[in-house]
mmCIF file of C-alpha atoms in Angstrom:
data_model
loop_
_atom_site.group_PDB
_atom_site.id
_atom_site.type_symbol
_atom_site.label_atom_id
_atom_site.label_comp_id
_atom_site.label_asym_id
_atom_site.label_seq_id
_atom_site.Cartn_x
_atom_site.Cartn_y
_atom_site.Cartn_z
ATOM 1 C CA MET A 143 15.825 10.255 3.362
ATOM 2 C CA GLN A 144 15.070 9.878 -0.340
ATOM 3 C CA GLN A 145 12.625 7.069 0.459
ATOM 4 C CA LEU A 146 10.985 9.125 3.207
ATOM 5 C CA LEU A 147 10.546 11.951 0.722
ATOM 6 C CA LEU A 148 8.917 9.655 -1.802
ATOM 7 C CA ASP A 149 6.584 8.205 0.821
ATOM 8 C CA VAL A 150 4.657 11.491 1.103
ATOM 9 C CA PHE A 151 3.561 11.391 -2.559
ATOM 10 C CA THR A 152 0.047 10.210 -3.330
ATOM 11 C CA PRO A 153 -0.343 8.950 -6.907
ATOM 12 C CA PRO A 154 -3.681 9.569 -8.646
ATOM 13 C CA ARG A 155 -6.423 6.964 -8.170
ATOM 14 C CA PRO A 156 -5.727 4.154 -10.662
ATOM 15 C CA THR A 157 -8.237 3.739 -13.501
ATOM 16 C CA LEU A 158 -8.106 2.062 -16.888
ATOM 17 C CA GLY A 159 -8.458 5.538 -18.364
ATOM 18 C CA ASN A 160 -5.276 6.939 -16.795
ATOM 19 C CA PHE A 161 -3.194 3.815 -17.425
ATOM 20 C CA LEU A 162 -0.272 4.762 -19.677
ATOM 21 C CA VAL A 163 -0.666 2.244 -22.452
ATOM 22 C CA GLY A 164 2.671 2.216 -24.287
ATOM 23 C CA GLN A 165 2.908 -1.189 -25.942
ATOM 24 C CA ASN A 166 0.026 -2.632 -23.887
ATOM 25 C CA ALA A 167 -2.998 -1.775 -26.041
ATOM 26 C CA GLN A 168 -3.917 -5.459 -26.314
ATOM 27 C CA VAL A 169 -3.851 -5.842 -22.528
ATOM 28 C CA LEU A 170 -6.090 -2.830 -21.991
ATOM 29 C CA HIS A 171 -8.507 -4.041 -24.671
ATOM 30 C CA ALA A 172 -8.719 -7.485 -23.029
ATOM 31 C CA LEU A 173 -9.471 -6.008 -19.599
ATOM 32 C CA LYS A 174 -12.162 -3.699 -20.976
ATOM 33 C CA ASN A 175 -13.782 -6.714 -22.619
ATOM 34 C CA LEU A 176 -13.601 -8.579 -19.307
ATOM 35 C CA LEU A 177 -15.503 -5.750 -17.595
ATOM 36 C CA LYS A 178 -18.163 -5.874 -20.327
ATOM 37 C CA GLY A 179 -18.523 -9.646 -19.918
ATOM 38 C CA GLU A 180 -17.030 -10.223 -23.358
ATOM 39 C CA GLY A 181 -13.603 -11.508 -22.334
ATOM 40 C CA LEU A 182 -11.993 -14.497 -24.003
ATOM 41 C CA SER A 183 -11.662 -16.083 -20.562
ATOM 42 C CA PRO A 184 -12.895 -15.257 -17.045
ATOM 43 C CA PHE A 185 -9.373 -16.084 -15.842
ATOM 44 C CA VAL A 186 -6.624 -13.524 -16.477
ATOM 45 C CA TYR A 187 -3.003 -13.524 -15.379
ATOM 46 C CA LEU A 188 -0.975 -10.307 -15.754
ATOM 47 C CA TYR A 189 2.767 -10.527 -15.361
ATOM 48 C CA GLY A 190 5.830 -8.365 -15.784
ATOM 49 C CA PRO A 191 8.653 -6.669 -13.849
ATOM 50 C CA PRO A 192 8.041 -4.343 -10.874
ATOM 51 C CA GLY A 193 6.809 -0.879 -11.835
ATOM 52 C CA CYS A 194 5.287 -1.898 -15.186
ATOM 53 C CA GLY A 195 1.673 -1.175 -14.137
ATOM 54 C CA LYS A 196 0.260 -4.540 -12.997
ATOM 55 C CA SER A 197 -0.965 -3.255 -9.648
ATOM 56 C CA HIS A 198 -2.404 -0.138 -11.307
ATOM 57 C CA LEU A 199 -4.548 -2.305 -13.575
ATOM 58 C CA LEU A 200 -5.617 -4.574 -10.718
ATOM 59 C CA LYS A 201 -6.685 -1.592 -8.595
ATOM 60 C CA ALA A 202 -8.531 -0.119 -11.572
ATOM 61 C CA LEU A 203 -10.478 -3.384 -11.943
ATOM 62 C CA SER A 204 -11.148 -3.343 -8.218
ATOM 63 C CA GLU A 205 -12.823 0.071 -8.482
ATOM 64 C CA THR A 206 -15.135 -1.118 -11.254
ATOM 65 C CA LEU A 207 -15.878 -4.632 -10.019
ATOM 66 C CA GLY A 208 -16.277 -3.650 -6.370
ATOM 67 C CA ALA A 209 -13.883 -6.371 -5.225
ATOM 68 C CA PRO A 210 -10.812 -5.875 -3.019
ATOM 69 C CA VAL A 211 -7.293 -6.612 -4.216
ATOM 70 C CA LEU A 212 -5.921 -9.428 -2.069
ATOM 71 C CA PRO A 213 -2.158 -9.510 -1.399
ATOM 72 C CA GLY A 214 -0.518 -12.813 -2.243
ATOM 73 C CA GLN A 215 1.740 -12.472 0.786
ATOM 74 C CA GLN A 216 -1.189 -12.907 3.179
ATOM 75 C CA ARG A 217 -3.003 -16.116 4.055
ATOM 76 C CA PHE A 218 -5.875 -16.670 1.623
ATOM 77 C CA VAL A 219 -8.982 -18.643 2.544
ATOM 78 C CA PHE A 220 -11.409 -19.167 -0.337
ATOM 79 C CA ARG A 221 -15.135 -18.772 0.219
ATOM 80 C CA PRO A 222 -17.496 -18.893 -2.805
ATOM 81 C CA ALA A 223 -18.989 -15.458 -3.468
ATOM 82 C CA PRO A 224 -20.535 -13.525 -6.372
ATOM 83 C CA ALA A 225 -17.683 -11.001 -6.339
ATOM 84 C CA SER A 226 -14.676 -11.364 -8.612
ATOM 85 C CA LEU A 227 -11.386 -12.552 -7.149
ATOM 86 C CA LEU A 228 -8.444 -10.162 -7.610
ATOM 87 C CA MET A 229 -5.018 -11.044 -6.256
ATOM 88 C CA ASP A 230 -1.601 -9.399 -6.515
ATOM 89 C CA ASP A 231 1.871 -10.903 -6.061
ATOM 90 C CA ILE A 232 0.847 -14.529 -6.453
ATOM 91 C CA ASP A 233 4.551 -15.378 -6.624
ATOM 92 C CA HIS A 234 4.424 -15.254 -2.790
ATOM 93 C CA LEU A 235 1.504 -17.616 -2.183
ATOM 94 C CA THR A 236 2.057 -20.121 0.615
ATOM 95 C CA PRO A 237 1.310 -23.807 -0.055
ATOM 96 C CA TYR A 238 -1.973 -23.453 1.863
ATOM 97 C CA SER A 239 -3.038 -20.375 -0.119
ATOM 98 C CA GLN A 240 -2.147 -22.166 -3.360
ATOM 99 C CA VAL A 241 -4.610 -24.944 -2.500
ATOM 100 C CA GLN A 242 -7.261 -22.323 -1.723
ATOM 101 C CA LEU A 243 -6.687 -20.554 -5.046
ATOM 102 C CA PHE A 244 -6.883 -23.891 -6.872
ATOM 103 C CA ASN A 245 -10.250 -24.461 -5.169
ATOM 104 C CA ALA A 246 -11.375 -21.012 -6.338
ATOM 105 C CA PHE A 247 -10.619 -21.943 -9.953
ATOM 106 C CA ASN A 248 -12.533 -25.200 -9.634
ATOM 107 C CA GLN A 249 -15.535 -23.505 -8.028
ATOM 108 C CA SER A 250 -15.556 -20.823 -10.711
ATOM 109 C CA MET A 251 -15.470 -23.428 -13.459
ATOM 110 C CA ALA A 252 -18.270 -25.449 -11.840
ATOM 111 C CA GLU A 253 -20.664 -22.733 -10.634
ATOM 112 C CA GLY A 254 -19.282 -19.396 -11.850
ATOM 113 C CA LEU A 255 -18.373 -18.242 -8.345
ATOM 114 C CA PRO A 256 -16.234 -16.173 -8.444
ATOM 115 C CA PRO A 257 -17.259 -14.917 -11.914
ATOM 116 C CA ASN A 258 -13.749 -13.653 -12.735
ATOM 117 C CA ILE A 259 -10.295 -14.420 -11.383
ATOM 118 C CA VAL A 260 -7.600 -11.858 -12.171
ATOM 119 C CA LEU A 261 -4.094 -12.456 -10.852
ATOM 120 C CA CYS A 262 -0.800 -10.582 -11.033
ATOM 121 C CA GLY A 263 2.774 -11.775 -10.652
ATOM 122 C CA HIS A 264 6.323 -11.146 -11.798
ATOM 123 C CA GLU A 265 7.054 -14.416 -13.577
ATOM 124 C CA PRO A 266 5.637 -15.910 -16.797
ATOM 125 C CA PRO A 267 3.077 -18.632 -16.020
ATOM 126 C CA ALA A 268 5.412 -21.472 -17.043
ATOM 127 C CA THR A 269 8.064 -20.449 -14.503
ATOM 128 C CA LEU A 270 5.842 -19.599 -11.543
ATOM 129 C CA GLY A 271 7.003 -21.431 -8.438
ATOM 130 C CA LEU A 272 3.541 -22.809 -7.721
ATOM 131 C CA ARG A 273 2.071 -26.304 -7.536
ATOM 132 C CA ASP A 274 1.588 -27.878 -10.966
ATOM 133 C CA ASP A 275 -2.206 -28.165 -10.896
ATOM 134 C CA LEU A 276 -2.610 -24.466 -9.991
ATOM 135 C CA ARG A 277 -0.113 -23.373 -12.619
ATOM 136 C CA THR A 278 -2.043 -25.432 -15.206
ATOM 137 C CA ARG A 279 -5.262 -23.626 -14.262
ATOM 138 C CA ILE A 280 -3.536 -20.252 -14.660
ATOM 139 C CA GLU A 281 -2.006 -21.194 -18.016
ATOM 140 C CA ALA A 282 -5.425 -22.270 -19.326
ATOM 141 C CA GLY A 283 -6.707 -18.710 -18.933
ATOM 142 C CA LEU A 284 -5.619 -15.492 -20.634
ATOM 143 C CA CYS A 285 -1.974 -14.763 -19.782
ATOM 144 C CA LEU A 286 -0.800 -11.256 -20.682
ATOM 145 C CA ARG A 287 2.656 -9.746 -20.312
ATOM 146 C CA ILE A 288 2.771 -6.070 -19.292
ATOM 147 C CA GLN A 289 5.529 -4.282 -21.195
ATOM 148 C CA PRO A 290 7.259 -1.535 -19.164
ATOM 149 C CA LEU A 291 7.359 1.929 -20.668
ATOM 150 C CA SER A 292 10.669 2.890 -22.228
ATOM 151 C CA ASP A 293 12.388 6.082 -21.045
ATOM 152 C CA GLU A 294 11.258 7.747 -24.264
ATOM 153 C CA GLU A 295 7.634 6.715 -23.599
ATOM 154 C CA LYS A 296 7.859 7.971 -20.012
ATOM 155 C CA GLN A 297 9.222 11.301 -21.209
ATOM 156 C CA ALA A 298 6.435 11.600 -23.782
ATOM 157 C CA ALA A 299 3.808 10.660 -21.164
ATOM 158 C CA LEU A 300 5.100 13.236 -18.679
ATOM 159 C CA GLN A 301 5.106 15.900 -21.356
ATOM 160 C CA THR A 302 1.536 15.026 -22.361
ATOM 161 C CA VAL A 303 0.297 15.194 -18.757
ATOM 162 C CA ALA A 304 2.189 18.443 -18.149
ATOM 163 C CA LYS A 305 0.733 20.009 -21.285
ATOM 164 C CA ALA A 306 -2.795 19.089 -20.188
ATOM 165 C CA ARG A 307 -2.119 20.896 -16.895
ATOM 166 C CA GLY A 308 -0.677 23.979 -18.599
ATOM 167 C CA LEU A 309 2.879 23.175 -17.500
ATOM 168 C CA GLN A 310 5.903 23.728 -19.678
ATOM 169 C CA LEU A 311 8.508 21.050 -18.945
ATOM 170 C CA SER A 312 11.933 21.257 -20.483
ATOM 171 C CA GLU A 313 13.770 18.074 -21.425
ATOM 172 C CA GLU A 314 16.204 18.893 -18.632
ATOM 173 C CA VAL A 315 13.418 18.795 -16.001
ATOM 174 C CA VAL A 316 12.027 15.492 -17.308
ATOM 175 C CA GLU A 317 15.483 13.899 -17.419
ATOM 176 C CA TYR A 318 16.182 15.133 -13.888
ATOM 177 C CA ALA A 319 12.926 13.579 -12.611
ATOM 178 C CA LEU A 320 13.727 10.266 -14.307
ATOM 179 C CA ARG A 321 17.228 10.298 -12.842
ATOM 180 C CA TYR A 322 16.458 11.159 -9.214
ATOM 181 C CA PHE A 323 12.997 9.759 -8.489
ATOM 182 C CA GLN A 324 11.399 6.337 -8.561
ATOM 183 C CA ARG A 325 10.861 5.525 -12.206
ATOM 184 C CA ASP A 326 7.412 3.928 -12.000
ATOM 185 C CA MET A 327 4.777 6.181 -13.542
ATOM 186 C CA GLY A 328 2.638 6.407 -10.393
ATOM 187 C CA SER A 329 5.494 8.008 -8.449
ATOM 188 C CA LEU A 330 6.487 10.235 -11.373
ATOM 189 C CA MET A 331 2.897 11.461 -11.774
ATOM 190 C CA ALA A 332 2.749 12.218 -8.052
ATOM 191 C CA VAL A 333 5.940 14.243 -8.398
ATOM 192 C CA MET A 334 4.417 16.206 -11.283
ATOM 193 C CA ASP A 335 1.252 16.917 -9.264
ATOM 194 C CA SER A 336 3.240 18.217 -6.284
ATOM 195 C CA LEU A 337 5.587 20.204 -8.499
ATOM 196 C CA ASP A 338 2.620 21.803 -10.269
ATOM 197 C CA ARG A 339 1.210 23.024 -6.947
ATOM 198 C CA PHE A 340 4.611 24.306 -5.842
ATOM 199 C CA SER A 341 5.053 26.187 -9.120
ATOM 200 C CA LEU A 342 1.714 27.943 -8.603
ATOM 201 C CA GLU A 343 2.593 28.747 -4.992
ATOM 202 C CA GLN A 344 5.962 30.247 -5.958
ATOM 203 C CA GLN A 345 4.539 31.838 -9.131
ATOM 204 C CA LYS A 346 7.543 30.589 -11.055
ATOM 205 C CA PRO A 347 7.826 28.341 -14.100
ATOM 206 C CA VAL A 348 8.968 24.771 -13.611
ATOM 207 C CA SER A 349 12.737 24.444 -13.927
ATOM 208 C CA VAL A 350 15.463 22.237 -12.499
ATOM 209 C CA THR A 351 16.232 25.018 -9.987
ATOM 210 C CA LEU A 352 12.583 25.093 -8.847
ATOM 211 C CA LEU A 353 12.550 21.300 -8.703
ATOM 212 C CA ARG A 354 15.618 21.281 -6.428
ATOM 213 C CA HIS A 355 14.070 23.982 -4.231
ATOM 214 C CA TRP A 356 10.878 21.934 -3.967
ATOM 215 C CA MET A 357 12.863 18.793 -3.070
ATOM 216 C CA LYS A 358 14.662 20.621 -0.241
ATOM 217 C CA ARG A 359 11.380 21.912 1.155
ATOM 218 C CA ARG A 360 9.739 18.484 1.014
ATOM 219 C CA GLU A 361 12.788 16.929 2.639
ATOM 220 C CA SER A 362 12.693 19.404 5.545
ATOM 221 C CA LEU A 363 8.965 18.730 6.041
ATOM 222 C CA VAL A 364 9.560 14.994 6.113
ATOM 223 C CA VAL A 365 12.439 15.375 8.577
ATOM 224 C CA ARG A 366 10.242 17.373 10.946
ATOM 225 C CA GLU A 367 7.432 14.844 10.646
ATOM 226 C CA TYR A 368 9.830 11.956 11.269
ATOM 227 C CA GLU A 369 11.344 13.688 14.324
ATOM 228 C CA THR A 370 7.866 14.373 15.718
ATOM 229 C CA ARG A 371 6.905 10.709 15.366
ATOM 230 C CA THR A 372 10.066 9.446 17.064
ATOM 231 C CA VAL A 373 9.995 11.829 20.042
#
């Protein structure tokens, strides 16, 4: 039920502007330079643990570059094109897709098509379970580790966002959200958005009691929706 409840949240549209930087100022600077055509390399590999913001950054680049984010789990067939190549979860590339991505690197180096290749994965480049020639291509580009936000940075970020919205969040409310909801910032921001609307509807300040009341209401709505779908 907790997962069903979380599924109804819609995080804000990812942009470089609403990425919570934390210790990743260098990463953000490198990506902004890439968009301006001033990057150190047209090939970028972002890596780090789940929930650290890799997919957020990739989707933000997608909005600006007008290129879709390709999932590494799906079969990839490379065709030279003027659009940049953006791919998530390259840890899951099949042997066939790995060959296709290797061809994309070679084509980009020879003719500049695609102009940029930006990839995301969980593992550092040296330990990626990919074919050696592809891993060498990735390592030759700009490889950047995304550092997850600490709990203290998440608390500070939530407080900053709440303040901008005119919300007063006690430490107890923030700690409760961190304890009982998914801890990635996209989900936490979605919780704050929904809680803000509920607070206005109830005309009550945000508190742990209001948060629990809101959770019960959302849970009942999800149950009814689930029952309707399964009838």
